[in-house]
Coordinates of C-alpha atoms in Angstrom, one line a residue:
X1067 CA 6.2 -104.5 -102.1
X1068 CA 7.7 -101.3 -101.5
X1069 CA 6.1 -100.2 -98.6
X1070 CA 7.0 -102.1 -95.8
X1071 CA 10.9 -103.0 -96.3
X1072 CA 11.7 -99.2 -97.5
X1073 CA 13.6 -97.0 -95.3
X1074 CA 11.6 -94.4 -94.0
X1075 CA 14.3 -91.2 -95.3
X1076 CA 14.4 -93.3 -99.0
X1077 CA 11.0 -93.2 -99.3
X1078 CA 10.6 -89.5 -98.0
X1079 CA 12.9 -89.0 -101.6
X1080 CA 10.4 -91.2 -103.8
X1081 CA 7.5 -89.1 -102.9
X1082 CA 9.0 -85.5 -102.2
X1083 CA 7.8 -82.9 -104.7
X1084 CA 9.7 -81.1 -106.6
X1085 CA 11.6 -78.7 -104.9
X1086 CA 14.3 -76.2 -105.5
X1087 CA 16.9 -78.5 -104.5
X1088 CA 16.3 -80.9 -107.7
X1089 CA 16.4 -77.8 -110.0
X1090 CA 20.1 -77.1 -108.1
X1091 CA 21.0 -80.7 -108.6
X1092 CA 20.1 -80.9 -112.1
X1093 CA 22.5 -77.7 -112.4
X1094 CA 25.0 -78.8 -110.6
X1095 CA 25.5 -82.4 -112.7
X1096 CA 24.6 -81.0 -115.8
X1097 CA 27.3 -78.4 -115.9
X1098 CA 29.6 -81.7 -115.7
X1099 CA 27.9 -82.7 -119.0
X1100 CA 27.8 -79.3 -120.4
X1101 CA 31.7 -79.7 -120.2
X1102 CA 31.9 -83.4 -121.0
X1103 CA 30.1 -82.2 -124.2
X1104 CA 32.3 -79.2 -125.0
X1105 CA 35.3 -80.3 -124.3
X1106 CA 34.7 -84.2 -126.2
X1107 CA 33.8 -82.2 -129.5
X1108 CA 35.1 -78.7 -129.8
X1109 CA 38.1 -80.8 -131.2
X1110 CA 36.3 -81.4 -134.2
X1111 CA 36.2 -77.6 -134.5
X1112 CA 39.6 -76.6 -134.8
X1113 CA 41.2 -80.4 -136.4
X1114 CA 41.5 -78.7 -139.8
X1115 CA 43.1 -75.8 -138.1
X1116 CA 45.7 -78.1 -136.9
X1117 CA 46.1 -79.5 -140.3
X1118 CA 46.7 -76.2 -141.9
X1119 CA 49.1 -75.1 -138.8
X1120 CA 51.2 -78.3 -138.3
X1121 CA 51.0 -80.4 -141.6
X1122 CA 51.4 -77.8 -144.7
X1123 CA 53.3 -78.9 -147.9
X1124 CA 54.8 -76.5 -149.8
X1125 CA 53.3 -76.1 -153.1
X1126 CA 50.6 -78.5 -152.3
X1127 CA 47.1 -77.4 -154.3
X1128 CA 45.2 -77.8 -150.9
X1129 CA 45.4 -77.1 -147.6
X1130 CA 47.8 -79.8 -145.1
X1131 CA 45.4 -82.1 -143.2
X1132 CA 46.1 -84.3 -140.3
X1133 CA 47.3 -87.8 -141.5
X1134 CA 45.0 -90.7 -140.9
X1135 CA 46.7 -91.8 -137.8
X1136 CA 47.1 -88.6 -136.4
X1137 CA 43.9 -87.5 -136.8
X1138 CA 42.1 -90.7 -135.5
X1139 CA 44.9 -90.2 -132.4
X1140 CA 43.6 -86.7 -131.7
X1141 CA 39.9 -87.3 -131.9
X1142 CA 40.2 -91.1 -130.7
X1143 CA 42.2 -90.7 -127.9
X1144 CA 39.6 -88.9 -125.0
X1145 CA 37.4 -91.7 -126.2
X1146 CA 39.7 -94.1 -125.1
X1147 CA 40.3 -91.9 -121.5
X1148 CA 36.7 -91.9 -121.0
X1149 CA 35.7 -95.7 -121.4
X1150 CA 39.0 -96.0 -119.0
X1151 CA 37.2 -93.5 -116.4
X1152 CA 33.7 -95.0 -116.9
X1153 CA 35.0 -98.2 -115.7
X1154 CA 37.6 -96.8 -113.0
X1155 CA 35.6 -94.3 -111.3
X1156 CA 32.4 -96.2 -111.6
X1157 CA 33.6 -98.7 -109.5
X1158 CA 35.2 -95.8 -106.6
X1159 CA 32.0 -94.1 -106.5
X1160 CA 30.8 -97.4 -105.1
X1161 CA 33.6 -97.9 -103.0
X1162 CA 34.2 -94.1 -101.4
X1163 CA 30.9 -92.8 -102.2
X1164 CA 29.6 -90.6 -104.7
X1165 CA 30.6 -86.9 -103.2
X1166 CA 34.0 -88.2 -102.8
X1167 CA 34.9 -89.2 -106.5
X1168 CA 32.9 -86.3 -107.8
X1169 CA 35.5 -83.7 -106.8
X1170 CA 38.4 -85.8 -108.4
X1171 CA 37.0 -86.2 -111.8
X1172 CA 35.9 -82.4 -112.0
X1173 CA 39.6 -81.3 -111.0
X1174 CA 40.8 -83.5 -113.9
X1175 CA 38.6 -82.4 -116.5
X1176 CA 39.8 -78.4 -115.5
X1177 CA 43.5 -79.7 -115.4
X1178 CA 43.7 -81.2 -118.1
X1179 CA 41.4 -79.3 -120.4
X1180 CA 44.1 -76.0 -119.7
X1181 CA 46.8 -78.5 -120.2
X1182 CA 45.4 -79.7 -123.9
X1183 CA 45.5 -76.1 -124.9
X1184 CA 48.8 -75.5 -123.3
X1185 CA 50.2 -78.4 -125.0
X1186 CA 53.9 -77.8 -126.2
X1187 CA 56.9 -78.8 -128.6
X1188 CA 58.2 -76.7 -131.6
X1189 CA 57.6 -79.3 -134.1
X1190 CA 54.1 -81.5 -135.2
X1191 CA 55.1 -84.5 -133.4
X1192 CA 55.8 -83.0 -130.4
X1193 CA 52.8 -80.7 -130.7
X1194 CA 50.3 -83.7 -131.3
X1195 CA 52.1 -85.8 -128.7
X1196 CA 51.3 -83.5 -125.8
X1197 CA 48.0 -82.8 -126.8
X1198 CA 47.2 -86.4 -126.8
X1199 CA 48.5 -87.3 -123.7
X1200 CA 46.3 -84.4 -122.1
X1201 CA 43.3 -85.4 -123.7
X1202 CA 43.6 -89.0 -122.9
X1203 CA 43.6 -88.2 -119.0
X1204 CA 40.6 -85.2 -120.1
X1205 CA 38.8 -87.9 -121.0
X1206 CA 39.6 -90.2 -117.8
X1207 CA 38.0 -87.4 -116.3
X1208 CA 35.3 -86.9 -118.4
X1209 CA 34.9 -90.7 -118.4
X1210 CA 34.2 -90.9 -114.4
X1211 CA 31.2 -88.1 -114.8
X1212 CA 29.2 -90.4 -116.4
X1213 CA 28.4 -92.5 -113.8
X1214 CA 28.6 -90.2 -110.9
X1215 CA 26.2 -87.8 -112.4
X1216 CA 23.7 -90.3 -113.9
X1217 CA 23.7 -91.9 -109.7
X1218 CA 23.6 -88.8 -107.7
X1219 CA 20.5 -87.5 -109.8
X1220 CA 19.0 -90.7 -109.5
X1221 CA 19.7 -91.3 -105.4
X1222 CA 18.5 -87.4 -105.1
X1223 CA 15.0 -88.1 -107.5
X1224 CA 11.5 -88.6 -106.3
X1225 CA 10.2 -91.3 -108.8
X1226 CA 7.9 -89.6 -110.2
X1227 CA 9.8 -87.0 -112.0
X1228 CA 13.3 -89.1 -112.0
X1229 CA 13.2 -89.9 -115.5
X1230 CA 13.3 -86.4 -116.7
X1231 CA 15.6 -85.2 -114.3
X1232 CA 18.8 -87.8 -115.4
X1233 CA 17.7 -87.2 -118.7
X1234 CA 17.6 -83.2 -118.0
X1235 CA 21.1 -83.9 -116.8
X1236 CA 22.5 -85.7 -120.0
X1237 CA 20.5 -83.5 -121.9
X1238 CA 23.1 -80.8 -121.2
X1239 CA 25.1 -82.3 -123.8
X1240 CA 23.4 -80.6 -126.2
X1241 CA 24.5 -76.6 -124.4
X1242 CA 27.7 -78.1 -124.5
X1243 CA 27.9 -78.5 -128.3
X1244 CA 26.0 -75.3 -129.0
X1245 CA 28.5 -73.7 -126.4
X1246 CA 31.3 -75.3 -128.6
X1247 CA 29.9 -73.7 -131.5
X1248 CA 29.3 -70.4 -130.8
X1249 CA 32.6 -70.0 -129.1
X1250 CA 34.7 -71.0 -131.9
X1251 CA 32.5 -68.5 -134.5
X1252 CA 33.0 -65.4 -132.0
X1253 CA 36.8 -65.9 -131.6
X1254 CA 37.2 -67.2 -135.0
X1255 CA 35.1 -63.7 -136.1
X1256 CA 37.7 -61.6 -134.0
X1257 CA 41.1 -63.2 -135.1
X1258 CA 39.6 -63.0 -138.7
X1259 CA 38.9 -59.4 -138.2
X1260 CA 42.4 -58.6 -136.8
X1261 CA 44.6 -60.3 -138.5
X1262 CA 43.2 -60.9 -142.0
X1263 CA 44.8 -63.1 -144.5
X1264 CA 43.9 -64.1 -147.9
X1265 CA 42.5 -67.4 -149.1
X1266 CA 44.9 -70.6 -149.3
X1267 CA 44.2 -70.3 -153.7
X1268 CA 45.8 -66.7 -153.7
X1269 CA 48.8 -67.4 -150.9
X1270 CA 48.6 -70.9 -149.3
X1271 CA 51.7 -69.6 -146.7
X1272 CA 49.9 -66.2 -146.0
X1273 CA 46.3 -67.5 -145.2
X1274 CA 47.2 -69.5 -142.2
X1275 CA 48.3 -66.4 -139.8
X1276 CA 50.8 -67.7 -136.7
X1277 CA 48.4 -65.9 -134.9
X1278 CA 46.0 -68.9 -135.3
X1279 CA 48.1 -71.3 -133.3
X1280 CA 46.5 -69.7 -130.4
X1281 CA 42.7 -69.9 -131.6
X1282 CA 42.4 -73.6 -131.2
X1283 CA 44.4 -73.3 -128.3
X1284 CA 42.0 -70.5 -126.6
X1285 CA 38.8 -72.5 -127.8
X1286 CA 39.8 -76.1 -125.8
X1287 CA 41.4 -74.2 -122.4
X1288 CA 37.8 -72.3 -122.2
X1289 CA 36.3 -76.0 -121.6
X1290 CA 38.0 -75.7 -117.8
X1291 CA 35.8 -72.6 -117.3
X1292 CA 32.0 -74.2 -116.7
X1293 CA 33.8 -77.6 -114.9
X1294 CA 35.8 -74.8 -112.4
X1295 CA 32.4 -72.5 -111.7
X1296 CA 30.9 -75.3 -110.4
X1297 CA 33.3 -77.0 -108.1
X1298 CA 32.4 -75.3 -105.1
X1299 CA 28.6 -76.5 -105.7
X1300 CA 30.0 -80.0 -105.9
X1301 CA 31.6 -80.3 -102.9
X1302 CA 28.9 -78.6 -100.8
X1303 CA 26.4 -81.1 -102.1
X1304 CA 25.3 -83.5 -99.3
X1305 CA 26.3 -87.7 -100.0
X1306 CA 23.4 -89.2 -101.3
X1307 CA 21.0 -90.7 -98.9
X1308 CA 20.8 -93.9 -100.6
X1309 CA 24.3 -94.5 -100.8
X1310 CA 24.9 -93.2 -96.9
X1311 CA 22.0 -95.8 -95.8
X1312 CA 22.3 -98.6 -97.8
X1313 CA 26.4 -98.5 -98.2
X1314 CA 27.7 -97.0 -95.6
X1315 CA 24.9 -97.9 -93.0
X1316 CA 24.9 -94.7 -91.3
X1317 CA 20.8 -94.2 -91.4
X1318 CA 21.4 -91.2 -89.1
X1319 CA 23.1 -89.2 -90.9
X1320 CA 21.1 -90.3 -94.0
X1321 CA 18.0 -88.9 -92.6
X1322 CA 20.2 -85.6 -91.6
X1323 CA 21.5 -84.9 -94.7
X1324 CA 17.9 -85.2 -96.4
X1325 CA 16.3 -83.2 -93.3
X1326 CA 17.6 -80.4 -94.4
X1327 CA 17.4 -81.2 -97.7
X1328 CA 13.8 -81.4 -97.6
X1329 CA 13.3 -79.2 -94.7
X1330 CA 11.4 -81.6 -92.9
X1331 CA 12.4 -84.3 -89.7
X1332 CA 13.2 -87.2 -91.0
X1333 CA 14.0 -90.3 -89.0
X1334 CA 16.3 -93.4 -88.9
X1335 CA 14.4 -96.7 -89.5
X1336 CA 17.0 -98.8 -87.1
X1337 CA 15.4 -101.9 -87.7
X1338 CA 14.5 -102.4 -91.6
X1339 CA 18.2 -100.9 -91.3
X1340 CA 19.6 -103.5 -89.2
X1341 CA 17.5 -106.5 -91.4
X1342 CA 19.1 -105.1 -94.2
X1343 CA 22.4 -105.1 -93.0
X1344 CA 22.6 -108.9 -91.9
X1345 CA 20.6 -110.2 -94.6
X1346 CA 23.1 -111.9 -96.8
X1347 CA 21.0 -112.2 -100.1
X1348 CA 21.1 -108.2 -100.4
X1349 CA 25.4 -108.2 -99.8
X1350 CA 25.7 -110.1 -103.1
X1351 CA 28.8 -109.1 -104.8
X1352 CA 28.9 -107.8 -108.7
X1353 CA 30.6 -111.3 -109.6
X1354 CA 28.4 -113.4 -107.7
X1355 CA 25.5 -115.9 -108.5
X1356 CA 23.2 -114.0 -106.7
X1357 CA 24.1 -111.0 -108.9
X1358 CA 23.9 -113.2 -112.1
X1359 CA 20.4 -114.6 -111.3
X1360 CA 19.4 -111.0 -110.8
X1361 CA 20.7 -108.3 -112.9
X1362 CA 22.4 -110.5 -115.6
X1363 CA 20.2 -110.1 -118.5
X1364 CA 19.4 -106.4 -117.4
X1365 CA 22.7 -106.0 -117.4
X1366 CA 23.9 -107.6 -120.9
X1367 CA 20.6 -105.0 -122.2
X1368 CA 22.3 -102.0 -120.9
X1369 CA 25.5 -102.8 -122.2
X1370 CA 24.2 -104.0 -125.3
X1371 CA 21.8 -101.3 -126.1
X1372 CA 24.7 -98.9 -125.6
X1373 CA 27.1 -100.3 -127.4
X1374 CA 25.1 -101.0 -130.2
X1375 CA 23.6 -97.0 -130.0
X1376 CA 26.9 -95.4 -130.1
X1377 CA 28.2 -97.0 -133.3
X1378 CA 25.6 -95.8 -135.4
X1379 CA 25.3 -92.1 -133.1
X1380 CA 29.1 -91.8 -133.8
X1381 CA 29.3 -92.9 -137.3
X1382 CA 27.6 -89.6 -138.4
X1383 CA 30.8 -88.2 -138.8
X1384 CA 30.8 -90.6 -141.9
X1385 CA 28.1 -88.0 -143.8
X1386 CA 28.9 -85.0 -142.5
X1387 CA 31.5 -83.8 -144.7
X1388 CA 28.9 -84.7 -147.7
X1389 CA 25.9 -83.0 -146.4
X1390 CA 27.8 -79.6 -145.5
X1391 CA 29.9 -79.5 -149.0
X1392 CA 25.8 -80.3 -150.6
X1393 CA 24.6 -77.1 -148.8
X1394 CA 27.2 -74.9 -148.9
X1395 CA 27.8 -74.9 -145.3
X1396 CA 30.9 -75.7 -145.9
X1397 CA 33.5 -74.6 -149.6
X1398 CA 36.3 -76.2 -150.3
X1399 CA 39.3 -75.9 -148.4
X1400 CA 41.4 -73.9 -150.9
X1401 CA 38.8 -71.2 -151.1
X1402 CA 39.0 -70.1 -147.2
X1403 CA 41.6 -69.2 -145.1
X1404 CA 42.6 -70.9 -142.1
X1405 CA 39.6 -68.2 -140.1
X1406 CA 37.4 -68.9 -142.5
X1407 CA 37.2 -72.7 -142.3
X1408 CA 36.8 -72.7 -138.4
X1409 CA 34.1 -70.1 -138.5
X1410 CA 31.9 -72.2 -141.3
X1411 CA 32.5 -75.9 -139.5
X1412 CA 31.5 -74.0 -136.2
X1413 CA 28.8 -72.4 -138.1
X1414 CA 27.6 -75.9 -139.1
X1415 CA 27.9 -77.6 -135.7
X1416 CA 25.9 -74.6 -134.2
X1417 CA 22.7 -74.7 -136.9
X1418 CA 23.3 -79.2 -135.6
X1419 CA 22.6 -78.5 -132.4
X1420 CA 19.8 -76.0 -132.5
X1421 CA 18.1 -77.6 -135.2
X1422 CA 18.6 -81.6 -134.1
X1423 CA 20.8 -82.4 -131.0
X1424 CA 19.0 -80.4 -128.3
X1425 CA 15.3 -80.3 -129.7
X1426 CA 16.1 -84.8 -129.8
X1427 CA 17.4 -84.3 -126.0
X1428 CA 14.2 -82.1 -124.7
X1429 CA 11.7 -83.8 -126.1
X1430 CA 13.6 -87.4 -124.0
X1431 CA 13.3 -84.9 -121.2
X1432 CA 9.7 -84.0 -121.6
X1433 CA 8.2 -87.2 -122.6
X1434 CA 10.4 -90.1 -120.4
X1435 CA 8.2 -90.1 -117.7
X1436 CA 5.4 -90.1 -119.6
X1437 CA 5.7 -92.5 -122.3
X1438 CA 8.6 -94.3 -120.3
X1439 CA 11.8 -95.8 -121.0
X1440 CA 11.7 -98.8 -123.0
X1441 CA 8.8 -97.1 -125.4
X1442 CA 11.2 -94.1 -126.4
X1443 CA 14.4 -96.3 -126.7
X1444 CA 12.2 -98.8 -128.7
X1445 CA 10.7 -95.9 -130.9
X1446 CA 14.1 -94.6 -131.4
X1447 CA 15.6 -97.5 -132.3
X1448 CA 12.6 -98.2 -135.1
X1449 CA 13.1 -95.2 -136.7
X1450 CA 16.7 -95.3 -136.2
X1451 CA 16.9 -98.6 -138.4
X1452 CA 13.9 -97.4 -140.7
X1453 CA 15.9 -94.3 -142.1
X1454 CA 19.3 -95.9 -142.0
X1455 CA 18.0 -98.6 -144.5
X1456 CA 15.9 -95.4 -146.2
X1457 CA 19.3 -93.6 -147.1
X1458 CA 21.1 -97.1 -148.0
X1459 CA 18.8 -99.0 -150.5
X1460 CA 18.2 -95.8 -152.4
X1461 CA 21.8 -94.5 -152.1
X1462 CA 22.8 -94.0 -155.6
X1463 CA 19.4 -91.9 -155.9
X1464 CA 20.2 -89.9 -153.0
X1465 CA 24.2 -88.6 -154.6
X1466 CA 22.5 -86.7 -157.2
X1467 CA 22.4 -83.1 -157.0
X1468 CA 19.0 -82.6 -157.1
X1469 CA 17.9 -85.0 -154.4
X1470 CA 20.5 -84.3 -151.8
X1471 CA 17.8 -82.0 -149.4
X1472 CA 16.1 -85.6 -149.0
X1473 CA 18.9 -87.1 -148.2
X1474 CA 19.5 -84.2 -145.3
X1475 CA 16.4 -84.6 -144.1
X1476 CA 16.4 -88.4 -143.5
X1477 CA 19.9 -87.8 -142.3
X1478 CA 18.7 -85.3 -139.7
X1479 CA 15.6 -87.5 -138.5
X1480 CA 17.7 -90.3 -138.0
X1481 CA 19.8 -88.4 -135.4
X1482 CA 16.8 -86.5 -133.8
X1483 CA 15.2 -90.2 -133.1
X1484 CA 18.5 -91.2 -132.0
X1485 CA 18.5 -88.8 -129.3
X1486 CA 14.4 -88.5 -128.4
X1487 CA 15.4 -92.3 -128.0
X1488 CA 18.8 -94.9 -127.2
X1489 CA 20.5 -92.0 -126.9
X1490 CA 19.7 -90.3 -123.4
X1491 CA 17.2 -93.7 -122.6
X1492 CA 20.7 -95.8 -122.2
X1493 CA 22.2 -93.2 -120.0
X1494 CA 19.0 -93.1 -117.6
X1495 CA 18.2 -96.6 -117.2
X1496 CA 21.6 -97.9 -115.7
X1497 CA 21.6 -95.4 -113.0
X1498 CA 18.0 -97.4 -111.7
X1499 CA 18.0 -100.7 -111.6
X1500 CA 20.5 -101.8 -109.9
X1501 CA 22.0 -102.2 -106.5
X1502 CA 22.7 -99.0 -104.4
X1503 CA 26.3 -100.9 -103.9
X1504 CA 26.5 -101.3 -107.0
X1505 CA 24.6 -98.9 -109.3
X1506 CA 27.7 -96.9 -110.4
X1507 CA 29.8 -99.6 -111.4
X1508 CA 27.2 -101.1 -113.3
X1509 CA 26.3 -97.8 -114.8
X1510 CA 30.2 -97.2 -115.9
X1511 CA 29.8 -100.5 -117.4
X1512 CA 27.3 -99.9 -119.5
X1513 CA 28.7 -96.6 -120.7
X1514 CA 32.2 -97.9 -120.8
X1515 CA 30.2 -100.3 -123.1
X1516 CA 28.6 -97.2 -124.7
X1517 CA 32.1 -95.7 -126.0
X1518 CA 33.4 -99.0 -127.1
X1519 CA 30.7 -99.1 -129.8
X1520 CA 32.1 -95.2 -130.2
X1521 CA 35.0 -95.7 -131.0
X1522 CA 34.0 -98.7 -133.7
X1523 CA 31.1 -96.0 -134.9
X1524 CA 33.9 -93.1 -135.3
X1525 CA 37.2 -95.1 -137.0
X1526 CA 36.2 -98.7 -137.6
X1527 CA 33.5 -97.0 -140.2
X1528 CA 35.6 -94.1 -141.4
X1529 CA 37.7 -96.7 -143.1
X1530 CA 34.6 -99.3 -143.5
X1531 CA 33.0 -96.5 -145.5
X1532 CA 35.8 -95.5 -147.8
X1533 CA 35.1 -96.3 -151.3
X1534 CA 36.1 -99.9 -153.1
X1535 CA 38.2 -98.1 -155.7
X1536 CA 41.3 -97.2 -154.7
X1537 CA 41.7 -94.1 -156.5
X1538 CA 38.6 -92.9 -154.9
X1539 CA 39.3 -93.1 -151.4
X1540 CA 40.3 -90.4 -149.0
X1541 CA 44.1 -89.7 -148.5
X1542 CA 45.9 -92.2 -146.6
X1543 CA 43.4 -94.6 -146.2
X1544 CA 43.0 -98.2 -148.1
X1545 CA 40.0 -99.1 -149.8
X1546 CA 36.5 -100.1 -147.8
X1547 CA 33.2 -101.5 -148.5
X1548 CA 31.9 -98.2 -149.8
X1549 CA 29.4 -95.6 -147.7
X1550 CA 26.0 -97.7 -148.8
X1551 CA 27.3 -101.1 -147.4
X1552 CA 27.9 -98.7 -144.4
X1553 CA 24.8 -97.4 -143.7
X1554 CA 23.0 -100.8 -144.4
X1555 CA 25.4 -102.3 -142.0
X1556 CA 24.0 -99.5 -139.4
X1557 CA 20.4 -100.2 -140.1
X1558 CA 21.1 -103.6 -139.3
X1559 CA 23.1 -102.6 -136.3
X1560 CA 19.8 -100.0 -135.3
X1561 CA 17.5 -103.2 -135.6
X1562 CA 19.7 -105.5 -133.4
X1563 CA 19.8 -103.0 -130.7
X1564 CA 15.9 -102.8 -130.6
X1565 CA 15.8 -106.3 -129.6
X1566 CA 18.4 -106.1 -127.3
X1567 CA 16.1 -103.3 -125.9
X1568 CA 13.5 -106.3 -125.1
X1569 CA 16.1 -107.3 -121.9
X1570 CA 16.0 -104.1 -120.3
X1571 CA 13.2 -103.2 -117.3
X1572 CA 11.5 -100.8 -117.3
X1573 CA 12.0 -98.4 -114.3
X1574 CA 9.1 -95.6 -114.9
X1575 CA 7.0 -94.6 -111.7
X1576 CA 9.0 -97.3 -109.4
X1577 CA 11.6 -96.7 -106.4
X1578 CA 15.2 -97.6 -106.9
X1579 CA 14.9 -100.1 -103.7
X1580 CA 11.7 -102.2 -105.4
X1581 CA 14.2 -102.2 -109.2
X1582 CA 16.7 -103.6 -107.1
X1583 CA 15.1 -105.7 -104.7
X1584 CA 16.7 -104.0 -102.1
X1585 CA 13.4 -103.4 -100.5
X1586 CA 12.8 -107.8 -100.2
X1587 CA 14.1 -110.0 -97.3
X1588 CA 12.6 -112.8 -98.2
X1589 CA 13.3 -115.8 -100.6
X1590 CA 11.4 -114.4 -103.5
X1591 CA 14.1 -111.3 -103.8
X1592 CA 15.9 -112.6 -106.6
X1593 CA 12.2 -113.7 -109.0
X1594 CA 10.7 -109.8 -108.2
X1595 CA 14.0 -108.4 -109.0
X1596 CA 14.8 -110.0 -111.8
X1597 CA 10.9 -109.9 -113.0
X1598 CA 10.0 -106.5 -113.0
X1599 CA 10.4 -106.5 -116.6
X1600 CA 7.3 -104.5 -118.3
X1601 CA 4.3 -104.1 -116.8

C-alpha cells in the first residue's frame, strides 16, 4: 500500500539510516523536555522552603507550611498552563507549521521561568500571587512542547528506528528531574556552608536564614538556561518535510530541505502531489465524518490511555512523604533547618530518578521498536494494576515497621512499569497515526488529555487519600476515603486503561502516510486507515 501513493522525499525519510542529523534532532527536542521536566518539578524542591519563608507562626512546634490552597495553587497551576498550551499550540503547529510555533513556546518557557524566580511583593500573598501567574504562562509554554516535539521527531524519523527516537526525546524527562536534583543539593550545600543556622527545635526564627529567599529563587530561574542554549538550534532546523509537502504543498522545497538533510538529490513527485492535493477524502477536517470514521476510536484510545496513565503516574505524590520518613531520607521537619530540608528532599528526588525514572524511560527507548507499542503500554499497564492492588489489599501489613522495604519496593516497580510502559508509549503513539494536517492537534489532545488525569492524580487524590478520621488528616484538609481505598481505586484505574489500550494501532515498522491513509486515493482509504489495528 505504501509504495506507490508515497511521495518520493517522504519515503526517502522512512528508509534513511541513521544519520547524524537524527542524533541532532533528538538533542535539539529533547533539551525542550529536559526543561519541561526541570522546570514542572524542581518546585516540589523548594515548596517547604516557601513554607518556612513565607508562612511561619510564631511559637508554632513545627515549621510553617504552605496552606492547602496555596500549595495546590503553586504546584497545580503550570499543570493547568500546560494542558492550555497542549491544546493551543497543538492546534498552530498545524496551522503555521511546526518551526514556526517552536520558537514561541521556547521563548516562553525562558521568559517566564526567570520571571517565576523573579517573582515579587513584600508580603505571602503577593509573593505566591506573582509566582503563580508566571508559572501558569511557564506552563503554557511548556504545554505547546509537547506536541511540537513529539511531531517534528516523528516527520524527521525513518520508521525503523522512530519509535526509539520520540521516545529518546520524552525520555529526557528523566535528565531533567535528575538535573533538578542535583542542582538544588549543590546550592543548597553552598548556602548551608555559608550561612549556617541551627535547626528549627533549637531556634525556629534563626534556622530559616533571609539568605534562603534567594535559593529557591536561583534554583527555578536556572530552568531558562538549557531552553535558551538551544534556541539558536531551533530555529536553524529545517520545517519538516512532511508538513512542507503534505500541508503546505510546496514538494520543492520539501525535497530541498531534506537534500541537504540527507545529502543526497531528492525530487518532487508533482503528480502523487497534485492527486493528493485535489483528492477530497484526504482534506477531511478534525470535526468531520470522514475524520470520525477514521481516527475516532484511535483517537478516544490516546486520550483515554493518557488520561487514565497520568492519574495513577501523578498520584505518587500520595506515598512519597511515607516512604522517605520510613527510610530516613527524609527527618522530621523540626530537626533540620530550612538548608537542610531542601538538600535531603533533593537528595531523595535525585536517588528517584537514577534508581526508577530514567532506567523505566531507557529501557521504553531500547525496547519500543522491538517489542512495539501496544505490547510495552499493555505490559505496563498489567503490572501497573497488579502492584497497585499488591500494596492495597495488604495495606495494613505493609504500615508496620518492619515490612515497609516491601512496601518500597512494590512502590518503586510500579513506577519503573509505569514508565518502561503508558508512560512514554502514550506520548509516542499520537505523534503517528494521524494526519500530517492534523497530527499535532491530535497529539495536544491527547496530552491535554494526559494532564487532565494529572491534575485529578496530584489534588483530587491528595484529599481522596486523607484519612476517614478527622483528627488524623493532614492540616487543612477534610476527611477522605483513606490511602488504601486510594490505591485500590488506582489499580482499578491501571486495569481500565489497559483496555482502553485495546483501541489504539499499533504504529511499529509502518510510515506515517500508510497510519494515516494519506498514502490511499481510493474508496477503501477510510477501512485501511481505520484497520490497521494489530497485525
Amino acid at each position: 500500500m505504501s509504495g506507490n501513493n508515497q511521495l518520493g522525499v517522504l519515503k526517502a525519510l522512512d528508509v534513511a539510516k541513521t544519520q547524524l542529523y537524527h542524533f541532532t534532532a533528538i538533542i535539539i527536542a529533547g533539551m525542550g523536555f529536559f526543561t519541561d521536566a526541570y522546570d514542572l518539578f524542581s518546585i516540589a524542591l523548594v515548596t517547604k522552603l516557601l513554607g518556612r519563608i513565607y508562612y511561619h507562626k510564631v511559637g508554632a512546634e513545627k515549621p510553617g507550611t504552605l496552606p492547602p490552597e496555596v500549595a495546590a495553587a503553586v504546584n497545580g497551576v503550570a499543570l493547568c498552563g500546560t494542558l492550555m498550551g497542549q491544546l493551543f499550540f497543538g492546534w498552530l503547529g498545524d496551522k503555521l507549521g511546526r518551526k514556526k510555533v517552536y520558537g514561541i513556546t521556547l521563548i516562553m518557557m525562558v521568559v517566564c521561568s526567570v520571571a517565576s524566580g523573579l517573582s515579587f511583593g513584600n508580603n505571602s500573598k503577593g509573593v505566591m500571587t506573582t509566582l503563580c501567574f508566571f508559572r501558569f504562562w511557564l506552563g503554557v509554554g511548556i504545554g505547546g512542547d509537547y506536541p511540537l516535539s513529539a511531531t517534528i521527531m516523528s516527520e524527521y524519523a525513518n520508521k525503523k528506528t522512530r519509535g526509539g527516537f520520540i521516545a529518546a526525546v520524552f525520555a529526557m524527562q528523566g535528565f531533567g528531574i535528575l538535573a533538578g536534583g542535583i542542582v538544588a543539593l549543590v546550592l543548597s550545600s553552598i548556602f548551608d556552608y555559608q550561612f549556617p543556622s541551627p535547626i528549627y527545635s533549637v531556634d525556629p526564627y534563626a534556622s530559616t536564614v533571609p539568605q534562603a529567599d534567594y535559593l529557591w529563587r536561583i534554583i527555578l530561574m536556572i530552568g531558562a538556561l538549557p531552553a535558551a542554549m538551544t534556541y539558536y538550534w531551533r530555529m536553524k532546523m529545517p520545517e519538516t518535510a512532511r508538513y512542507t509537502a503534505l500541508v503546505s504543498r510546496n514538494i520543492k522545497l520539501a525535497a530541498q530541505d531534506m537534500s541537504k538533510v540527507l545529502q543526497v538529490d531528492l525530487k518532487a513527485d508533482k503528480e502523487i502531489a497534485e492527486n493528493k492535493a485535489t483528492d477530497p477524502k484526504l482534506n477531511y477536517g478534525l470535526f468531520s465524518k470522514e475524520f470520525l470514521k477514521r481516527h475516532g476510536l484511535p483517537l478516544l484510545g490516546t486520550t483515554s490511555t493518557w488520561f487514565l496513565l497520568d492519574i495513577a503516574f501523578y498520584s505518587q505524590n500520595l506515598f512519597e512523604k511515607d516512604i522517605f520518613s520510613a527510610i530516613g531520607w527524609i527527618p522530621k521537619a523540626a530537626t533540620m533547618n530550612a538548608m537542610h530540608e531542601v538538600y535531603k528532599i533533593a537528595r531523595a528526588q535525585t536517588l528517584i530518578s537514577l534508581f526508577s525514572t530514567i532506567p523505566g524511560y531507557w529501557f521504553t527507548v531500547l525496547f519500543i521498536d522491538i517489542m512495539g507499542r501496544f505490547a510495552i503500554q499493555i505490559m505496563g499497564f498489567f503490572f501497573m494494576t497488579v502492584f497497585m492492588f499488591a500494596l492495597a489489599l495488604p495495606y495494613d501489613h505493609w504500615i508496620k515497621p518492619d515490612n515497609r522495604i516491601g512496601f518500597i519496593i512494590i512502590f518503586s516497580l510500579t513506577f519503573f512499569f509505569a514508565n518502561f510502559g503508558p508512560n512514554v508509549t502514550t506520548f509516542v503513539v499520537p505523534a503517528e497515526i494521524f494526519p500530517a494536517r492534523l497530527r499535532s492537534t491530535c497529539h495536544g489532545i491527547s496530552a491535554a488529555a494526559g494532564k487532565a488525569g494529572a491534575i485529578v492524580g496530584a489534588f483530587g487524590f491528595l484529599y481522596a487519600a486523607q484519612s476517614k478520621d478527622k483528627n488524623k488528616t493532614d492540616a487543612g484538609y477534610p476527611p477522605g476515603i483513606g490511602v488504601k481505598n486510594s490505591l485500590i481505586m488506582l489499580g482499578v484505574i491501571n486495569f481500565v486503561g489497559m483496555l482502553m489500550t485495546f483501541l489504539v494501532p499499533e504504529s511499529k515498522g509502518k510510515s506515517l502516510e500508510e497510519l494515516s491513509g494519506e498514502n490511499v486515493n481510493d474508496e477503501t482509504a477510510s477501512s485501511k486507515a481505520s484497520l490497521s489495528r494489530r497485525n
